[in-house]
Coordinates of C-alpha atoms and ligand atoms in Angstrom, one line a residue:
M206 CA 97.1 125.5 97.8
A207 CA 99.7 123.1 96.4
P208 CA 101.1 120.7 99.0
E209 CA 104.7 121.4 100.3
P210 CA 107.5 118.8 99.7
P211 CA 108.2 116.8 102.9
P212 CA 110.8 118.5 105.1
Y213 CA 113.0 115.4 105.3
F214 CA 114.0 116.1 101.7
D215 CA 115.7 119.3 102.8
A216 CA 117.9 117.4 105.2
L217 CA 118.5 114.6 102.6
L218 CA 119.4 117.0 99.8
E219 CA 121.8 118.8 102.3
R220 CA 123.5 115.5 103.2
L221 CA 123.7 114.5 99.5
A222 CA 125.3 117.8 98.7
T223 CA 128.1 117.2 101.4
G224 CA 128.9 113.9 99.6
D225 CA 128.2 111.9 102.8
P226 CA 129.1 108.3 101.6
E227 CA 126.4 106.3 103.5
T228 CA 123.6 108.7 102.6
T229 CA 124.7 108.7 99.0
A230 CA 125.0 104.9 98.8
A231 CA 121.6 104.4 100.4
L232 CA 119.3 107.2 99.3
S233 CA 120.4 108.8 96.1
R234 CA 118.2 106.6 93.9
H235 CA 115.3 105.3 96.0
V236 CA 113.9 107.2 98.9
H237 CA 111.8 104.6 100.7
W238 CA 111.9 101.6 103.0
G239 CA 113.8 98.5 102.0
Y240 CA 112.7 94.9 101.6
W241 CA 115.0 92.2 103.1
T242 CA 114.2 88.6 102.1
D243 CA 116.0 87.6 105.4
P244 CA 115.5 90.6 107.8
D245 CA 118.0 89.0 110.2
A246 CA 120.8 89.1 107.6
N247 CA 121.5 92.8 107.0
P248 CA 124.9 94.4 107.5
G249 CA 123.4 97.8 108.0
T250 CA 125.5 99.5 105.3
G251 CA 124.3 102.1 102.8
A252 CA 125.1 99.7 100.0
D253 CA 122.9 97.0 101.5
Y254 CA 120.1 99.5 102.1
A255 CA 120.2 100.4 98.4
V256 CA 119.8 96.7 97.4
A257 CA 116.9 96.3 99.7
A258 CA 115.2 99.5 98.4
E259 CA 115.6 98.3 94.8
E260 CA 114.0 95.0 95.9
L261 CA 111.0 96.8 97.4
C262 CA 110.6 98.9 94.2
R263 CA 110.6 95.8 92.0
R264 CA 108.0 94.1 94.1
V265 CA 105.6 97.1 93.7
C266 CA 106.3 97.1 89.9
D267 CA 105.6 93.4 89.8
A268 CA 102.2 94.0 91.5
A269 CA 101.5 96.3 88.5
S270 CA 102.5 93.7 85.9
V271 CA 104.6 96.2 83.9
R272 CA 105.5 94.9 80.4
D273 CA 107.5 96.2 77.5
G274 CA 105.8 99.0 75.5
M275 CA 103.5 100.3 78.2
R276 CA 102.8 103.9 79.3
V277 CA 103.7 104.2 82.9
L278 CA 103.0 107.0 85.4
D279 CA 105.0 107.1 88.6
V280 CA 103.5 109.6 91.1
G281 CA 105.5 110.9 94.0
C282 CA 108.5 109.8 92.0
G283 CA 111.2 111.1 94.3
F284 CA 114.7 111.1 92.6
G285 CA 113.3 108.8 89.9
G286 CA 114.5 105.5 91.4
T287 CA 111.4 103.6 90.2
I288 CA 111.7 104.9 86.6
A289 CA 115.4 104.2 86.7
S290 CA 114.7 100.6 87.6
L291 CA 112.1 100.2 84.9
N292 CA 114.4 101.8 82.4
E293 CA 117.1 99.2 83.1
R294 CA 114.6 96.2 82.9
F295 CA 112.1 97.0 80.2
Q296 CA 112.0 98.2 76.6
N297 CA 109.9 100.9 74.8
L298 CA 108.3 102.2 77.9
D299 CA 106.8 105.7 77.9
M300 CA 107.5 106.7 81.5
T301 CA 106.3 109.9 83.3
G302 CA 107.4 110.9 86.8
V303 CA 105.3 113.4 88.8
N304 CA 106.3 115.2 91.9
I305 CA 105.5 118.4 93.8
D306 CA 109.2 119.1 94.3
A307 CA 111.2 120.7 91.4
R308 CA 114.5 119.9 93.2
Q309 CA 113.7 116.2 93.2
L310 CA 112.6 116.3 89.6
A311 CA 115.8 118.0 88.5
R312 CA 117.9 115.2 90.1
A313 CA 115.6 112.6 88.5
A314 CA 116.0 114.1 85.0
A315 CA 119.8 114.2 85.5
M316 CA 120.0 110.6 86.8
V317 CA 117.8 108.7 84.4
V318 CA 119.3 108.4 80.9
P319 CA 116.7 106.5 78.9
V320 CA 117.9 103.3 77.2
N321 CA 116.3 100.3 75.5
G322 CA 114.0 102.6 73.4
N323 CA 112.4 104.0 76.6
R324 CA 111.3 107.6 77.0
A325 CA 111.1 109.6 80.3
A326 CA 109.3 112.8 81.2
W327 CA 109.2 114.7 84.5
I328 CA 106.3 116.9 85.5
E329 CA 105.8 119.1 88.6
A330 CA 102.2 118.4 89.8
D331 CA 100.2 117.2 92.7
A332 CA 99.2 113.5 92.5
C333 CA 95.7 114.6 93.6
A334 CA 95.3 116.9 90.6
L335 CA 97.0 115.1 87.7
P336 CA 97.6 117.2 84.6
F337 CA 96.6 114.5 82.1
T338 CA 93.6 113.7 80.1
N339 CA 91.5 110.6 80.8
E340 CA 92.6 107.0 80.0
Q341 CA 96.3 107.7 79.1
F342 CA 98.3 105.1 81.1
D343 CA 98.5 101.3 81.3
V344 CA 100.0 101.5 84.8
V345 CA 100.1 104.0 87.7
L346 CA 102.7 103.4 90.4
A347 CA 103.0 105.2 93.8
V348 CA 105.9 103.9 95.8
E349 CA 105.5 104.9 99.4
C350 CA 104.0 108.3 98.9
V351 CA 100.2 108.1 99.2
F352 CA 100.4 108.7 103.0
H353 CA 101.7 112.2 102.1
F354 CA 98.9 113.1 99.8
P355 CA 96.1 115.5 100.8
S356 CA 93.4 112.8 100.2
R357 CA 93.6 109.1 99.3
A358 CA 90.0 109.2 97.9
T359 CA 91.1 112.0 95.5
F360 CA 94.3 110.3 94.5
L361 CA 92.5 107.0 93.8
A362 CA 89.9 108.8 91.7
E363 CA 92.7 110.6 89.7
A364 CA 94.6 107.3 89.2
A365 CA 91.4 105.6 87.9
R366 CA 90.7 108.6 85.6
V367 CA 94.1 108.6 83.9
L368 CA 94.3 104.8 83.6
K369 CA 93.0 103.0 80.6
P370 CA 90.2 100.5 81.3
G371 CA 91.9 97.4 82.6
G372 CA 95.0 99.3 83.6
R373 CA 96.9 98.5 86.8
L374 CA 97.5 100.6 89.9
A375 CA 100.2 99.4 92.3
L376 CA 101.5 101.2 95.4
S377 CA 103.1 100.7 98.8
D378 CA 101.6 102.4 101.8
F379 CA 101.4 102.3 105.6
V380 CA 98.1 100.9 106.7
P381 CA 96.9 100.5 110.3
S382 CA 95.8 97.1 111.5
A383 CA 92.1 97.0 112.7
E384 CA 93.3 96.8 116.3
G385 CA 96.1 99.4 115.8
L386 CA 93.9 102.2 114.5
A387 CA 92.8 103.6 117.9
A388 CA 96.3 103.3 119.3
L389 CA 97.8 105.2 116.4
Q390 CA 95.2 108.0 116.8
K391 CA 96.3 108.3 120.4
Y392 CA 100.0 108.0 119.6
D393 CA 99.7 111.2 117.5
I394 CA 101.6 109.7 114.6
G395 CA 100.6 112.6 112.3
G396 CA 101.2 115.3 115.0
P397 CA 103.4 118.4 115.1
E398 CA 106.7 116.6 115.5
T399 CA 105.9 114.4 112.5
R400 CA 104.8 117.4 110.4
D401 CA 108.1 119.1 111.3
S402 CA 110.1 116.1 109.9
Y403 CA 108.1 113.9 107.7
G404 CA 105.6 116.5 106.7
L405 CA 101.9 115.7 106.0
V406 CA 101.5 112.1 107.2
N407 CA 98.2 110.1 107.3
V408 CA 98.6 106.5 108.2
L409 CA 95.1 106.1 109.6
C410 CA 93.3 104.5 106.6
P411 CA 92.7 100.8 107.5
E412 CA 92.4 98.1 104.9
A413 CA 88.5 98.0 104.9
E414 CA 88.4 101.8 104.2
Y415 CA 91.1 101.4 101.5
R416 CA 88.9 98.7 99.8
S417 CA 85.9 100.9 99.8
L418 CA 87.8 104.0 98.5
A419 CA 89.3 101.8 95.7
S420 CA 85.9 100.4 94.8
A421 CA 84.3 103.9 94.8
A422 CA 87.1 105.1 92.5
G423 CA 86.3 102.3 90.0
F424 CA 89.0 99.7 90.9
A425 CA 88.3 96.0 91.1
A426 CA 89.9 93.0 92.8
P427 CA 92.3 94.9 95.1
T428 CA 95.1 92.8 96.6
F429 CA 96.9 93.6 99.9
E430 CA 100.2 92.0 100.6
D431 CA 101.7 92.6 104.1
I432 CA 105.5 92.8 103.9
T433 CA 106.1 94.5 107.3
P434 CA 108.5 91.9 108.7
H435 CA 110.7 92.3 105.6
T436 CA 110.9 96.1 106.0
L437 CA 111.9 96.2 109.7
P438 CA 115.7 96.7 109.2
T439 CA 114.9 100.0 107.6
Y440 CA 114.3 101.6 111.0
K441 CA 117.7 101.2 112.5
F442 CA 119.4 102.3 109.4
L443 CA 117.3 105.5 109.2
R444 CA 117.7 106.3 112.9
D445 CA 121.5 106.0 112.4
I446 CA 121.4 108.3 109.4
A447 CA 119.3 110.9 111.3
T448 CA 122.0 111.2 114.0
R449 CA 124.3 112.7 111.4
W450 CA 121.7 115.3 110.4
Q451 CA 121.7 118.8 112.0
G452 CA 119.3 120.8 114.2
N453 CA 115.9 120.3 115.8
R454 CA 114.5 118.7 112.7
A455 CA 117.0 115.8 113.3
T456 CA 115.5 115.2 116.7
A457 CA 111.9 115.3 115.4
Y458 CA 112.9 113.0 112.5
G459 CA 114.6 110.5 114.8
R460 CA 111.6 110.4 117.3
T461 CA 109.1 110.1 114.5
T462 CA 111.0 107.2 112.9
R463 CA 111.1 105.6 116.3
R464 CA 107.3 105.9 116.7
L465 CA 106.8 104.4 113.2
E466 CA 109.2 101.5 114.2
V467 CA 107.4 100.8 117.5
S468 CA 104.0 100.9 115.8
S469 CA 105.2 98.4 113.1
R470 CA 106.9 96.1 115.6
V471 CA 103.8 95.8 117.8
G472 CA 101.5 95.2 114.8
W473 CA 99.6 98.5 114.9
L474 CA 101.0 99.6 111.5
R475 CA 101.6 97.4 108.5
Y476 CA 103.6 98.1 105.3
L477 CA 101.5 96.9 102.4
I478 CA 101.9 96.5 98.7
I479 CA 98.5 97.2 97.2
G480 CA 97.5 96.3 93.6
A481 CA 94.2 96.9 91.8
T482 CA 92.7 96.9 88.3
R483 CA 90.8 99.8 86.8
G484 CA 87.3 98.5 85.9
V485 CA 86.4 98.3 82.2
Ligands
SAM1285 C1 109.0 108.6 100.5 S1 109.2 109.6 99.1 C2 109.1 108.3 97.9 C3 109.8 108.7 96.6 C4 109.8 107.7 95.5 N1 108.5 107.2 95.2 C5 110.7 106.7 95.7 O1 110.3 105.5 95.6 O2 111.9 106.9 95.8 C6 107.7 110.4 99.0 C7 107.5 111.3 97.7 O3 106.2 111.8 97.6 C8 106.3 113.1 97.0 N2 105.0 113.8 97.3 C9 104.5 114.1 98.5 N3 103.3 114.7 98.3 C10 103.0 114.7 97.0 C11 101.9 115.1 96.2 N4 100.8 115.6 96.7 N5 102.0 114.9 94.9 C12 103.1 114.3 94.3 N6 104.1 113.9 95.0 C13 104.1 114.1 96.3 C14 107.5 113.7 97.8 O4 108.0 114.9 97.2 C15 108.4 112.5 97.7 O5 109.1 112.5 96.5

């Protein structure tokens, strides 16, 4: 059975449809955590959030060493923010966004107008069953979506399969610290309230397991950069936004966001940028 889009996109699309200015400023391009160089200096506005989200996206793309002329696959592409950013900064890219949600893909196709000789295509598919032949892409990107996928092992195998030998994978993901894993299992971070708001969430794959999954899939020299402290202003902003959403789902969303925040602040959960090279 194909995975369902995360429920928070229903609430987000509703808020965007009302024209809510803070939601529109913050979340109509990128739908992920932000990166603040100085986490203490954040005004908490939607416009500031959008700048921080763009910075996080660029850091993931940097980990992939994107260059002009490449074929780039962005899985879990949301509203196309990562492809929009690449489109503005590079030339002659062949870019493909994949998502399980046709509504998000329609927004992405409307938002991204290719320039600089770039091309963009949008495909409805599961990142764990990619509809591409082998060795098609120079780069695979997955900005803050792997924790939603049915299986990290299957996604990594699929990413390796569609990458050319020597191609780069870069992603951002929530990874438990060695000491945080047991606590997160007890804390029920993927439980019913999470499923009702964030959808399928698995943040229980520690770095050692990630390394062995990447290696089994055929990736070499993985790098793990912990950017948690730079992402922390995300939480207050998202909790404030959730107070303007309607119904039970808003409560579940607010409480799940709070759980993720506490887990991150006490060091159980880390926000990592992960890069790896497909072996030749
Ligand atoms: C937090 S959002 C990130 C969106 C986007 N990467 C961005 O940076 O704005 C997670 C995304 O993963 C997508 N997603 C969840 N499960 C998926 C799957 N199995 N295959 C493809 N996309 C999936 C969701 O629909 C959503 O667009």
